[in-house]
Amino acid sequence: MQTNEPFSESILASPAKINLHLRVLGIREDGYHELDTLFYPVTGLYDTIRIEPGHDGHMFMRCPERPELESASNLIYKAWKAFGEATGYQPGMFVTLNKNIPMGGGLGGGSSNGATMLRWLNENAGSKALPMDELIALAAKLGADVPFFLMDGPAHARGIGEKLTPADVALTGMTLLIALPDLHVDTPWAFREWDETNGSPKYSDSLTTHDNDTKNPSPVSAPQVVNDLEPVVFAKHPTLRKIKETIIRSGAVSAAMSGSGASLFGLYRDRGLAVSTAVALKKDGLEIFVTDCQ
Ligand code: C5P
């Protein structure tokens, strides 16, 4: 059995994300959709992961707020298992997950948790640590949004989210409002609907110039937010379109859905407007989160 060096307790923040823009470029040969997306970390909204030394080769996980997450399908467990299989570093541990990021809203909470575990393991693996490209490939196998959370800031992504380039995003001084309607959008359904509406276009790697794939020449500003999945998701859930319109009318510079929904976000130059909109939307029964952009 693998014996690992002892380690001391760590408490880690596992942040949320939004997609400032999300373009769907077509259907790949593997059935996934080629994306062009800009991920933005929401560091003010985060889960906490506490890692304590445990028994060799075993992981025990607790999630007091959501006990249903204490399962082998949790990405924290899957990350620990996959990293152990790939590297031989599989330290025994007790993990406590404190959940703040709302689930199923396109904010990447589960993906972030998995990536936070991968990052911790790689930092503690000594000579068994993986080079970054191999860590990203391992993360992509766990889920399309996982690799982004290995980065340390906003990132432009291609592929299904694994071809990452740090991005220059000029949102400093703005306030971000996130609205979380109490409904769930099924991601595979959203992509299938996009296929039907757009004539199922195939994506061919050879049709793109790779120079443009990896460069992010100019800083992205707030008005450029866009999400290609909005038309199909809004057609099924008109209430989401109404919330987006409310956010725009309240004075946001721009607003969009994140990922495949159901969360919507707005960017405000005036913090007071964001806060008063948050109060109004809360009265409508929506869960709201407000934070300053960095
Ligand atoms: O990787 P993730 O679990 O987020 O993907 C869920 C599903 O969404 C996939 O099984 C696939 O049907 C669809 N998807 C896609 N193209 C992507 C990401 C997700 O078709 N780039």
PDB file of C-alpha atoms in Angstrom, residues 32-294:
ATOM      1  CA  TYR A  32     -19.776  17.648 -27.583  1.00  0.00           C
ATOM      2  CA  HIS A  33     -20.086  21.272 -28.652  1.00  0.00           C
ATOM      3  CA  GLU A  34     -17.106  23.420 -29.461  1.00  0.00           C
ATOM      4  CA  LEU A  35     -17.352  26.536 -27.295  1.00  0.00           C
ATOM      5  CA  ASP A  36     -15.808  29.967 -27.260  1.00  0.00           C
ATOM      6  CA  THR A  37     -16.317  31.228 -23.736  1.00  0.00           C
ATOM      7  CA  LEU A  38     -14.995  33.732 -21.252  1.00  0.00           C
ATOM      8  CA  PHE A  39     -14.964  32.462 -17.680  1.00  0.00           C
ATOM      9  CA  TYR A  40     -14.940  34.970 -14.840  1.00  0.00           C
ATOM     10  CA  PRO A  41     -14.310  33.782 -11.256  1.00  0.00           C
ATOM     11  CA  VAL A  42     -16.726  35.073  -8.621  1.00  0.00           C
ATOM     12  CA  THR A  43     -14.377  35.020  -5.649  1.00  0.00           C
ATOM     13  CA  GLY A  44     -16.935  36.589  -3.293  1.00  0.00           C
ATOM     14  CA  LEU A  45     -19.175  33.525  -3.625  1.00  0.00           C
ATOM     15  CA  TYR A  46     -17.401  30.351  -2.547  1.00  0.00           C
ATOM     16  CA  ASP A  47     -17.713  26.955  -0.886  1.00  0.00           C
ATOM     17  CA  THR A  48     -15.215  26.012   1.822  1.00  0.00           C
ATOM     18  CA  ILE A  49     -13.312  22.733   1.721  1.00  0.00           C
ATOM     19  CA  ARG A  50     -11.474  21.595   4.863  1.00  0.00           C
ATOM     20  CA  ILE A  51      -8.943  18.791   4.376  1.00  0.00           C
ATOM     21  CA  GLU A  52      -7.657  16.933   7.459  1.00  0.00           C
ATOM     22  CA  PRO A  53      -5.304  13.955   7.600  1.00  0.00           C
ATOM     23  CA  GLY A  54      -7.185  10.634   7.611  1.00  0.00           C
ATOM     24  CA  HIS A  55      -6.529   6.941   7.227  1.00  0.00           C
ATOM     25  CA  ASP A  56      -4.157   5.781   4.526  1.00  0.00           C
ATOM     26  CA  GLY A  57      -5.899   5.267   1.201  1.00  0.00           C
ATOM     27  CA  HIS A  58      -9.370   6.342   2.399  1.00  0.00           C
ATOM     28  CA  MET A  59     -11.415   9.518   1.998  1.00  0.00           C
ATOM     29  CA  PHE A  60     -14.375  10.378   4.190  1.00  0.00           C
ATOM     30  CA  MET A  61     -16.495  13.350   3.239  1.00  0.00           C
ATOM     31  CA  ARG A  62     -19.055  15.387   5.173  1.00  0.00           C
ATOM     32  CA  CYS A  63     -21.338  18.107   3.838  1.00  0.00           C
ATOM     33  CA  PRO A  64     -23.466  19.371   6.744  1.00  0.00           C
ATOM     34  CA  GLU A  65     -25.698  21.620   4.583  1.00  0.00           C
ATOM     35  CA  ARG A  66     -26.294  19.049   1.814  1.00  0.00           C
ATOM     36  CA  PRO A  67     -25.751  15.472   3.092  1.00  0.00           C
ATOM     37  CA  GLU A  68     -26.892  14.137  -0.302  1.00  0.00           C
ATOM     38  CA  LEU A  69     -23.538  15.382  -1.667  1.00  0.00           C
ATOM     39  CA  GLU A  70     -21.653  12.874   0.535  1.00  0.00           C
ATOM     40  CA  SER A  71     -21.467  10.342  -2.299  1.00  0.00           C
ATOM     41  CA  ALA A  72     -19.021   8.724  -4.701  1.00  0.00           C
ATOM     42  CA  SER A  73     -20.466  10.834  -7.533  1.00  0.00           C
ATOM     43  CA  ASN A  74     -19.246  14.060  -5.878  1.00  0.00           C
ATOM     44  CA  LEU A  75     -16.481  15.643  -7.970  1.00  0.00           C
ATOM     45  CA  ILE A  76     -14.299  16.049  -4.862  1.00  0.00           C
ATOM     46  CA  TYR A  77     -14.239  12.277  -4.426  1.00  0.00           C
ATOM     47  CA  LYS A  78     -13.903  11.650  -8.172  1.00  0.00           C
ATOM     48  CA  ALA A  79     -10.969  14.086  -8.346  1.00  0.00           C
ATOM     49  CA  TRP A  80      -9.212  12.397  -5.391  1.00  0.00           C
ATOM     50  CA  LYS A  81      -9.730   8.948  -6.966  1.00  0.00           C
ATOM     51  CA  ALA A  82      -8.682  10.002 -10.490  1.00  0.00           C
ATOM     52  CA  PHE A  83      -5.567  11.781  -9.200  1.00  0.00           C
ATOM     53  CA  GLY A  84      -4.604   8.713  -7.141  1.00  0.00           C
ATOM     54  CA  GLU A  85      -4.991   6.425 -10.152  1.00  0.00           C
ATOM     55  CA  ALA A  86      -2.971   8.756 -12.392  1.00  0.00           C
ATOM     56  CA  THR A  87      -0.104   9.483  -9.991  1.00  0.00           C
ATOM     57  CA  GLY A  88      -0.112   7.002  -7.089  1.00  0.00           C
ATOM     58  CA  TYR A  89      -0.588   9.900  -4.630  1.00  0.00           C
ATOM     59  CA  GLN A  90      -3.800   9.167  -2.721  1.00  0.00           C
ATOM     60  CA  PRO A  91      -3.461  10.396   0.859  1.00  0.00           C
ATOM     61  CA  GLY A  92      -6.101   9.374   3.389  1.00  0.00           C
ATOM     62  CA  MET A  93      -8.221  12.352   4.406  1.00  0.00           C
ATOM     63  CA  PHE A  94     -11.346  13.712   6.072  1.00  0.00           C
ATOM     64  CA  VAL A  95     -13.012  16.333   3.913  1.00  0.00           C
ATOM     65  CA  THR A  96     -15.656  18.781   5.131  1.00  0.00           C
ATOM     66  CA  LEU A  97     -17.498  20.664   2.401  1.00  0.00           C
ATOM     67  CA  ASN A  98     -19.461  23.758   3.425  1.00  0.00           C
ATOM     68  CA  LYS A  99     -21.765  24.642   0.539  1.00  0.00           C
ATOM     69  CA  ASN A 100     -22.644  28.262  -0.280  1.00  0.00           C
ATOM     70  CA  ILE A 101     -22.708  28.217  -4.090  1.00  0.00           C
ATOM     71  CA  PRO A 102     -26.255  27.426  -5.207  1.00  0.00           C
ATOM     72  CA  MET A 103     -26.411  24.163  -7.108  1.00  0.00           C
ATOM     73  CA  GLY A 104     -27.595  23.616 -10.678  1.00  0.00           C
ATOM     74  CA  GLY A 105     -27.473  27.271 -11.684  1.00  0.00           C
ATOM     75  CA  GLY A 106     -24.592  27.425 -14.158  1.00  0.00           C
ATOM     76  CA  LEU A 107     -22.202  28.782 -11.496  1.00  0.00           C
ATOM     77  CA  GLY A 108     -19.821  25.809 -11.574  1.00  0.00           C
ATOM     78  CA  GLY A 109     -19.879  24.937  -7.845  1.00  0.00           C
ATOM     79  CA  GLY A 110     -19.324  21.185  -8.242  1.00  0.00           C
ATOM     80  CA  SER A 111     -16.626  21.726 -10.899  1.00  0.00           C
ATOM     81  CA  SER A 112     -14.884  24.234  -8.650  1.00  0.00           C
ATOM     82  CA  ASN A 113     -14.914  21.778  -5.724  1.00  0.00           C
ATOM     83  CA  GLY A 114     -13.325  19.063  -7.910  1.00  0.00           C
ATOM     84  CA  ALA A 115     -10.666  21.443  -9.229  1.00  0.00           C
ATOM     85  CA  THR A 116      -9.857  22.687  -5.709  1.00  0.00           C
ATOM     86  CA  MET A 117      -9.187  19.100  -4.631  1.00  0.00           C
ATOM     87  CA  LEU A 118      -7.020  18.446  -7.743  1.00  0.00           C
ATOM     88  CA  ARG A 119      -5.006  21.587  -7.102  1.00  0.00           C
ATOM     89  CA  TRP A 120      -4.423  20.690  -3.426  1.00  0.00           C
ATOM     90  CA  LEU A 121      -3.357  17.145  -4.341  1.00  0.00           C
ATOM     91  CA  ASN A 122      -0.944  18.379  -6.998  1.00  0.00           C
ATOM     92  CA  GLU A 123       0.596  20.915  -4.607  1.00  0.00           C
ATOM     93  CA  ASN A 124       1.136  18.190  -2.003  1.00  0.00           C
ATOM     94  CA  ALA A 125       2.195  15.353  -4.313  1.00  0.00           C
ATOM     95  CA  GLY A 126       5.928  16.227  -4.321  1.00  0.00           C
ATOM     96  CA  SER A 127       7.727  14.273  -7.030  1.00  0.00           C
ATOM     97  CA  LYS A 128       4.425  12.693  -8.127  1.00  0.00           C
ATOM     98  CA  ALA A 129       2.927  16.070  -9.097  1.00  0.00           C
ATOM     99  CA  LEU A 130       1.658  16.357 -12.674  1.00  0.00           C
ATOM    100  CA  PRO A 131       2.742  19.036 -15.144  1.00  0.00           C
ATOM    101  CA  MET A 132      -0.041  21.620 -15.720  1.00  0.00           C
ATOM    102  CA  ASP A 133      -1.073  20.259 -19.161  1.00  0.00           C
ATOM    103  CA  GLU A 134      -1.615  16.765 -17.715  1.00  0.00           C
ATOM    104  CA  LEU A 135      -3.510  18.182 -14.719  1.00  0.00           C
ATOM    105  CA  ILE A 136      -5.796  20.094 -17.104  1.00  0.00           C
ATOM    106  CA  ALA A 137      -6.398  16.937 -19.190  1.00  0.00           C
ATOM    107  CA  LEU A 138      -7.309  15.027 -16.015  1.00  0.00           C
ATOM    108  CA  ALA A 139      -9.643  17.877 -14.967  1.00  0.00           C
ATOM    109  CA  ALA A 140     -11.383  17.894 -18.384  1.00  0.00           C
ATOM    110  CA  LYS A 141     -12.210  14.188 -17.954  1.00  0.00           C
ATOM    111  CA  LEU A 142     -14.077  15.066 -14.746  1.00  0.00           C
ATOM    112  CA  GLY A 143     -16.203  17.780 -16.432  1.00  0.00           C
ATOM    113  CA  ALA A 144     -16.064  20.520 -19.051  1.00  0.00           C
ATOM    114  CA  ASP A 145     -15.908  23.377 -16.501  1.00  0.00           C
ATOM    115  CA  VAL A 146     -13.320  21.816 -14.168  1.00  0.00           C
ATOM    116  CA  PRO A 147     -10.072  22.952 -15.954  1.00  0.00           C
ATOM    117  CA  PHE A 148     -10.977  26.643 -15.657  1.00  0.00           C
ATOM    118  CA  PHE A 149     -10.891  26.445 -11.857  1.00  0.00           C
ATOM    119  CA  LEU A 150      -7.212  25.453 -12.035  1.00  0.00           C
ATOM    120  CA  MET A 151      -6.493  28.954 -13.385  1.00  0.00           C
ATOM    121  CA  ASP A 152      -5.999  31.949 -11.124  1.00  0.00           C
ATOM    122  CA  GLY A 153      -8.259  34.488 -12.820  1.00  0.00           C
ATOM    123  CA  PRO A 154     -10.517  35.177 -15.796  1.00  0.00           C
ATOM    124  CA  ALA A 155      -9.813  32.923 -18.757  1.00  0.00           C
ATOM    125  CA  HIS A 156     -10.827  32.563 -22.353  1.00  0.00           C
ATOM    126  CA  ALA A 157     -11.631  28.954 -23.270  1.00  0.00           C
ATOM    127  CA  ARG A 158     -12.025  26.928 -26.450  1.00  0.00           C
ATOM    128  CA  GLY A 159     -12.617  23.211 -26.985  1.00  0.00           C
ATOM    129  CA  ILE A 160     -15.219  22.159 -24.433  1.00  0.00           C
ATOM    130  CA  GLY A 161     -13.543  24.469 -21.916  1.00  0.00           C
ATOM    131  CA  GLU A 162     -10.087  22.896 -21.605  1.00  0.00           C
ATOM    132  CA  LYS A 163      -8.057  25.086 -24.006  1.00  0.00           C
ATOM    133  CA  LEU A 164      -7.486  27.994 -21.656  1.00  0.00           C
ATOM    134  CA  THR A 165      -5.761  31.353 -21.998  1.00  0.00           C
ATOM    135  CA  PRO A 166      -5.623  33.956 -19.191  1.00  0.00           C
ATOM    136  CA  ALA A 167      -7.912  36.850 -20.149  1.00  0.00           C
ATOM    137  CA  ASP A 168      -7.785  40.572 -19.592  1.00  0.00           C
ATOM    138  CA  VAL A 169     -11.211  41.532 -18.261  1.00  0.00           C
ATOM    139  CA  ALA A 170     -11.854  45.180 -17.452  1.00  0.00           C
ATOM    140  CA  LEU A 171     -14.599  45.004 -14.828  1.00  0.00           C
ATOM    141  CA  THR A 172     -12.800  46.624 -11.896  1.00  0.00           C
ATOM    142  CA  GLY A 173     -15.115  48.995 -10.033  1.00  0.00           C
ATOM    143  CA  MET A 174     -18.276  47.321 -11.302  1.00  0.00           C
ATOM    144  CA  THR A 175     -20.821  45.465  -9.181  1.00  0.00           C
ATOM    145  CA  LEU A 176     -22.068  42.027 -10.139  1.00  0.00           C
ATOM    146  CA  LEU A 177     -25.586  40.879  -9.300  1.00  0.00           C
ATOM    147  CA  ILE A 178     -26.483  37.181  -9.686  1.00  0.00           C
ATOM    148  CA  ALA A 179     -30.125  36.068  -9.625  1.00  0.00           C
ATOM    149  CA  LEU A 180     -30.969  32.421  -8.996  1.00  0.00           C
ATOM    150  CA  PRO A 181     -34.465  31.398 -10.008  1.00  0.00           C
ATOM    151  CA  ASP A 182     -35.758  28.241  -8.376  1.00  0.00           C
ATOM    152  CA  LEU A 183     -35.679  26.147 -11.533  1.00  0.00           C
ATOM    153  CA  HIS A 184     -33.260  23.705 -13.071  1.00  0.00           C
ATOM    154  CA  VAL A 185     -32.111  23.714 -16.712  1.00  0.00           C
ATOM    155  CA  ASP A 186     -30.893  20.375 -18.038  1.00  0.00           C
ATOM    156  CA  THR A 187     -27.564  21.077 -19.828  1.00  0.00           C
ATOM    157  CA  PRO A 188     -27.716  18.211 -22.398  1.00  0.00           C
ATOM    158  CA  TRP A 189     -31.292  19.313 -23.241  1.00  0.00           C
ATOM    159  CA  ALA A 190     -30.158  22.919 -23.811  1.00  0.00           C
ATOM    160  CA  PHE A 191     -27.448  21.810 -26.264  1.00  0.00           C
ATOM    161  CA  ARG A 192     -29.889  19.483 -28.106  1.00  0.00           C
ATOM    162  CA  GLU A 193     -32.346  22.365 -28.455  1.00  0.00           C
ATOM    163  CA  TRP A 194     -29.570  24.593 -29.749  1.00  0.00           C
ATOM    164  CA  ASP A 195     -28.816  21.874 -32.375  1.00  0.00           C
ATOM    165  CA  GLU A 196     -32.424  21.775 -33.555  1.00  0.00           C
ATOM    166  CA  THR A 197     -32.797  25.537 -33.715  1.00  0.00           C
ATOM    167  CA  ASN A 198     -29.505  26.042 -35.557  1.00  0.00           C
ATOM    168  CA  GLY A 199     -29.675  23.134 -38.033  1.00  0.00           C
ATOM    169  CA  SER A 200     -27.133  20.956 -36.140  1.00  0.00           C
ATOM    170  CA  PRO A 201     -23.991  22.573 -37.619  1.00  0.00           C
ATOM    171  CA  LYS A 202     -20.878  20.435 -37.501  1.00  0.00           C
ATOM    172  CA  TYR A 203     -17.718  21.953 -36.072  1.00  0.00           C
ATOM    173  CA  SER A 204     -14.508  21.243 -37.898  1.00  0.00           C
ATOM    174  CA  ASP A 205     -11.221  22.052 -36.241  1.00  0.00           C
ATOM    175  CA  SER A 206      -9.586  22.589 -39.637  1.00  0.00           C
ATOM    176  CA  LEU A 207     -11.911  25.506 -40.427  1.00  0.00           C
ATOM    177  CA  THR A 208     -10.494  27.681 -37.660  1.00  0.00           C
ATOM    178  CA  THR A 209      -7.218  29.502 -37.409  1.00  0.00           C
ATOM    179  CA  HIS A 210      -5.449  28.446 -34.271  1.00  0.00           C
ATOM    180  CA  ASP A 211      -3.756  31.784 -33.896  1.00  0.00           C
ATOM    181  CA  ASN A 212      -7.074  33.332 -33.043  1.00  0.00           C
ATOM    182  CA  ASP A 213      -7.999  30.412 -30.796  1.00  0.00           C
ATOM    183  CA  THR A 214      -5.322  31.156 -28.279  1.00  0.00           C
ATOM    184  CA  LYS A 215      -4.999  34.932 -28.361  1.00  0.00           C
ATOM    185  CA  ASN A 216      -7.146  37.344 -26.471  1.00  0.00           C
ATOM    186  CA  PRO A 217      -5.969  40.607 -27.948  1.00  0.00           C
ATOM    187  CA  SER A 218      -8.128  43.248 -26.289  1.00  0.00           C
ATOM    188  CA  PRO A 219      -9.603  43.546 -22.801  1.00  0.00           C
ATOM    189  CA  VAL A 220     -13.234  42.497 -22.623  1.00  0.00           C
ATOM    190  CA  SER A 221     -15.608  45.133 -21.369  1.00  0.00           C
ATOM    191  CA  ALA A 222     -19.037  44.731 -19.815  1.00  0.00           C
ATOM    192  CA  PRO A 223     -21.269  45.402 -22.832  1.00  0.00           C
ATOM    193  CA  GLN A 224     -19.811  42.431 -24.701  1.00  0.00           C
ATOM    194  CA  VAL A 225     -21.627  39.784 -22.676  1.00  0.00           C
ATOM    195  CA  VAL A 226     -23.610  37.261 -24.735  1.00  0.00           C
ATOM    196  CA  ASN A 227     -24.889  33.704 -24.351  1.00  0.00           C
ATOM    197  CA  ASP A 228     -25.909  31.610 -27.391  1.00  0.00           C
ATOM    198  CA  LEU A 229     -27.971  29.242 -25.236  1.00  0.00           C
ATOM    199  CA  GLU A 230     -30.338  32.025 -24.082  1.00  0.00           C
ATOM    200  CA  PRO A 231     -32.825  31.809 -27.007  1.00  0.00           C
ATOM    201  CA  VAL A 232     -33.595  28.103 -26.454  1.00  0.00           C
ATOM    202  CA  VAL A 233     -33.590  28.294 -22.654  1.00  0.00           C
ATOM    203  CA  PHE A 234     -35.721  31.479 -22.592  1.00  0.00           C
ATOM    204  CA  ALA A 235     -38.225  29.902 -25.036  1.00  0.00           C
ATOM    205  CA  LYS A 236     -38.857  27.133 -22.512  1.00  0.00           C
ATOM    206  CA  HIS A 237     -38.587  29.326 -19.394  1.00  0.00           C
ATOM    207  CA  PRO A 238     -39.996  32.796 -20.260  1.00  0.00           C
ATOM    208  CA  THR A 239     -39.583  33.823 -16.625  1.00  0.00           C
ATOM    209  CA  LEU A 240     -35.793  33.897 -17.173  1.00  0.00           C
ATOM    210  CA  ARG A 241     -36.165  36.396 -20.036  1.00  0.00           C
ATOM    211  CA  LYS A 242     -38.329  38.561 -17.750  1.00  0.00           C
ATOM    212  CA  ILE A 243     -35.678  38.534 -15.003  1.00  0.00           C
ATOM    213  CA  LYS A 244     -33.001  39.516 -17.532  1.00  0.00           C
ATOM    214  CA  GLU A 245     -35.206  42.370 -18.774  1.00  0.00           C
ATOM    215  CA  THR A 246     -35.791  43.518 -15.191  1.00  0.00           C
ATOM    216  CA  ILE A 247     -32.033  43.581 -14.600  1.00  0.00           C
ATOM    217  CA  ILE A 248     -31.417  45.606 -17.786  1.00  0.00           C
ATOM    218  CA  ARG A 249     -34.252  48.039 -17.025  1.00  0.00           C
ATOM    219  CA  SER A 250     -32.920  48.553 -13.501  1.00  0.00           C
ATOM    220  CA  GLY A 251     -29.801  50.184 -14.921  1.00  0.00           C
ATOM    221  CA  ALA A 252     -27.338  47.331 -15.486  1.00  0.00           C
ATOM    222  CA  VAL A 253     -24.758  47.996 -18.193  1.00  0.00           C
ATOM    223  CA  SER A 254     -25.304  44.452 -19.440  1.00  0.00           C
ATOM    224  CA  ALA A 255     -26.927  41.189 -18.394  1.00  0.00           C
ATOM    225  CA  ALA A 256     -26.906  37.567 -19.515  1.00  0.00           C
ATOM    226  CA  MET A 257     -27.517  33.984 -18.463  1.00  0.00           C
ATOM    227  CA  SER A 258     -24.526  32.049 -17.111  1.00  0.00           C
ATOM    228  CA  GLY A 259     -23.695  28.661 -18.672  1.00  0.00           C
ATOM    229  CA  SER A 260     -26.873  26.780 -19.546  1.00  0.00           C
ATOM    230  CA  GLY A 261     -28.736  28.631 -16.755  1.00  0.00           C
ATOM    231  CA  ALA A 262     -30.768  29.086 -14.803  1.00  0.00           C
ATOM    232  CA  SER A 263     -28.744  31.865 -13.116  1.00  0.00           C
ATOM    233  CA  LEU A 264     -28.723  35.353 -14.648  1.00  0.00           C
ATOM    234  CA  PHE A 265     -26.271  38.113 -13.930  1.00  0.00           C
ATOM    235  CA  GLY A 266     -26.107  41.859 -14.364  1.00  0.00           C
ATOM    236  CA  LEU A 267     -23.119  44.221 -14.297  1.00  0.00           C
ATOM    237  CA  TYR A 268     -23.640  47.666 -12.776  1.00  0.00           C
ATOM    238  CA  ARG A 269     -21.471  50.782 -12.720  1.00  0.00           C
ATOM    239  CA  ASP A 270     -23.566  52.050  -9.788  1.00  0.00           C
ATOM    240  CA  ARG A 271     -23.452  49.790  -6.718  1.00  0.00           C
ATOM    241  CA  GLY A 272     -26.589  51.444  -5.267  1.00  0.00           C
ATOM    242  CA  LEU A 273     -28.625  50.390  -8.316  1.00  0.00           C
ATOM    243  CA  ALA A 274     -27.415  46.789  -7.951  1.00  0.00           C
ATOM    244  CA  VAL A 275     -28.390  46.734  -4.268  1.00  0.00           C
ATOM    245  CA  SER A 276     -31.862  48.245  -4.830  1.00  0.00           C
ATOM    246  CA  THR A 277     -32.471  45.767  -7.671  1.00  0.00           C
ATOM    247  CA  ALA A 278     -31.376  42.943  -5.367  1.00  0.00           C
ATOM    248  CA  VAL A 279     -33.932  44.055  -2.767  1.00  0.00           C
ATOM    249  CA  ALA A 280     -36.711  44.195  -5.396  1.00  0.00           C
ATOM    250  CA  LEU A 281     -35.846  40.774  -6.878  1.00  0.00           C
ATOM    251  CA  LYS A 282     -35.667  39.213  -3.403  1.00  0.00           C
ATOM    252  CA  LYS A 283     -39.228  40.384  -2.794  1.00  0.00           C
ATOM    253  CA  ASP A 284     -40.170  38.352  -5.916  1.00  0.00           C
ATOM    254  CA  GLY A 285     -38.779  35.274  -4.150  1.00  0.00           C
ATOM    255  CA  LEU A 286     -35.456  35.048  -6.028  1.00  0.00           C
ATOM    256  CA  GLU A 287     -32.180  34.123  -4.386  1.00  0.00           C
ATOM    257  CA  ILE A 288     -29.771  37.029  -5.057  1.00  0.00           C
ATOM    258  CA  PHE A 289     -26.051  37.519  -4.639  1.00  0.00           C
ATOM    259  CA  VAL A 290     -24.244  40.893  -4.996  1.00  0.00           C
ATOM    260  CA  THR A 291     -20.454  41.359  -5.091  1.00  0.00           C
ATOM    261  CA  ASP A 292     -17.882  43.922  -6.244  1.00  0.00           C
ATOM    262  CA  CYS A 293     -15.752  42.954  -9.259  1.00  0.00           C
ATOM    263  CA  GLN A 294     -11.974  42.962  -8.839  1.00  0.00           C
TER     264      GLN A 294
END
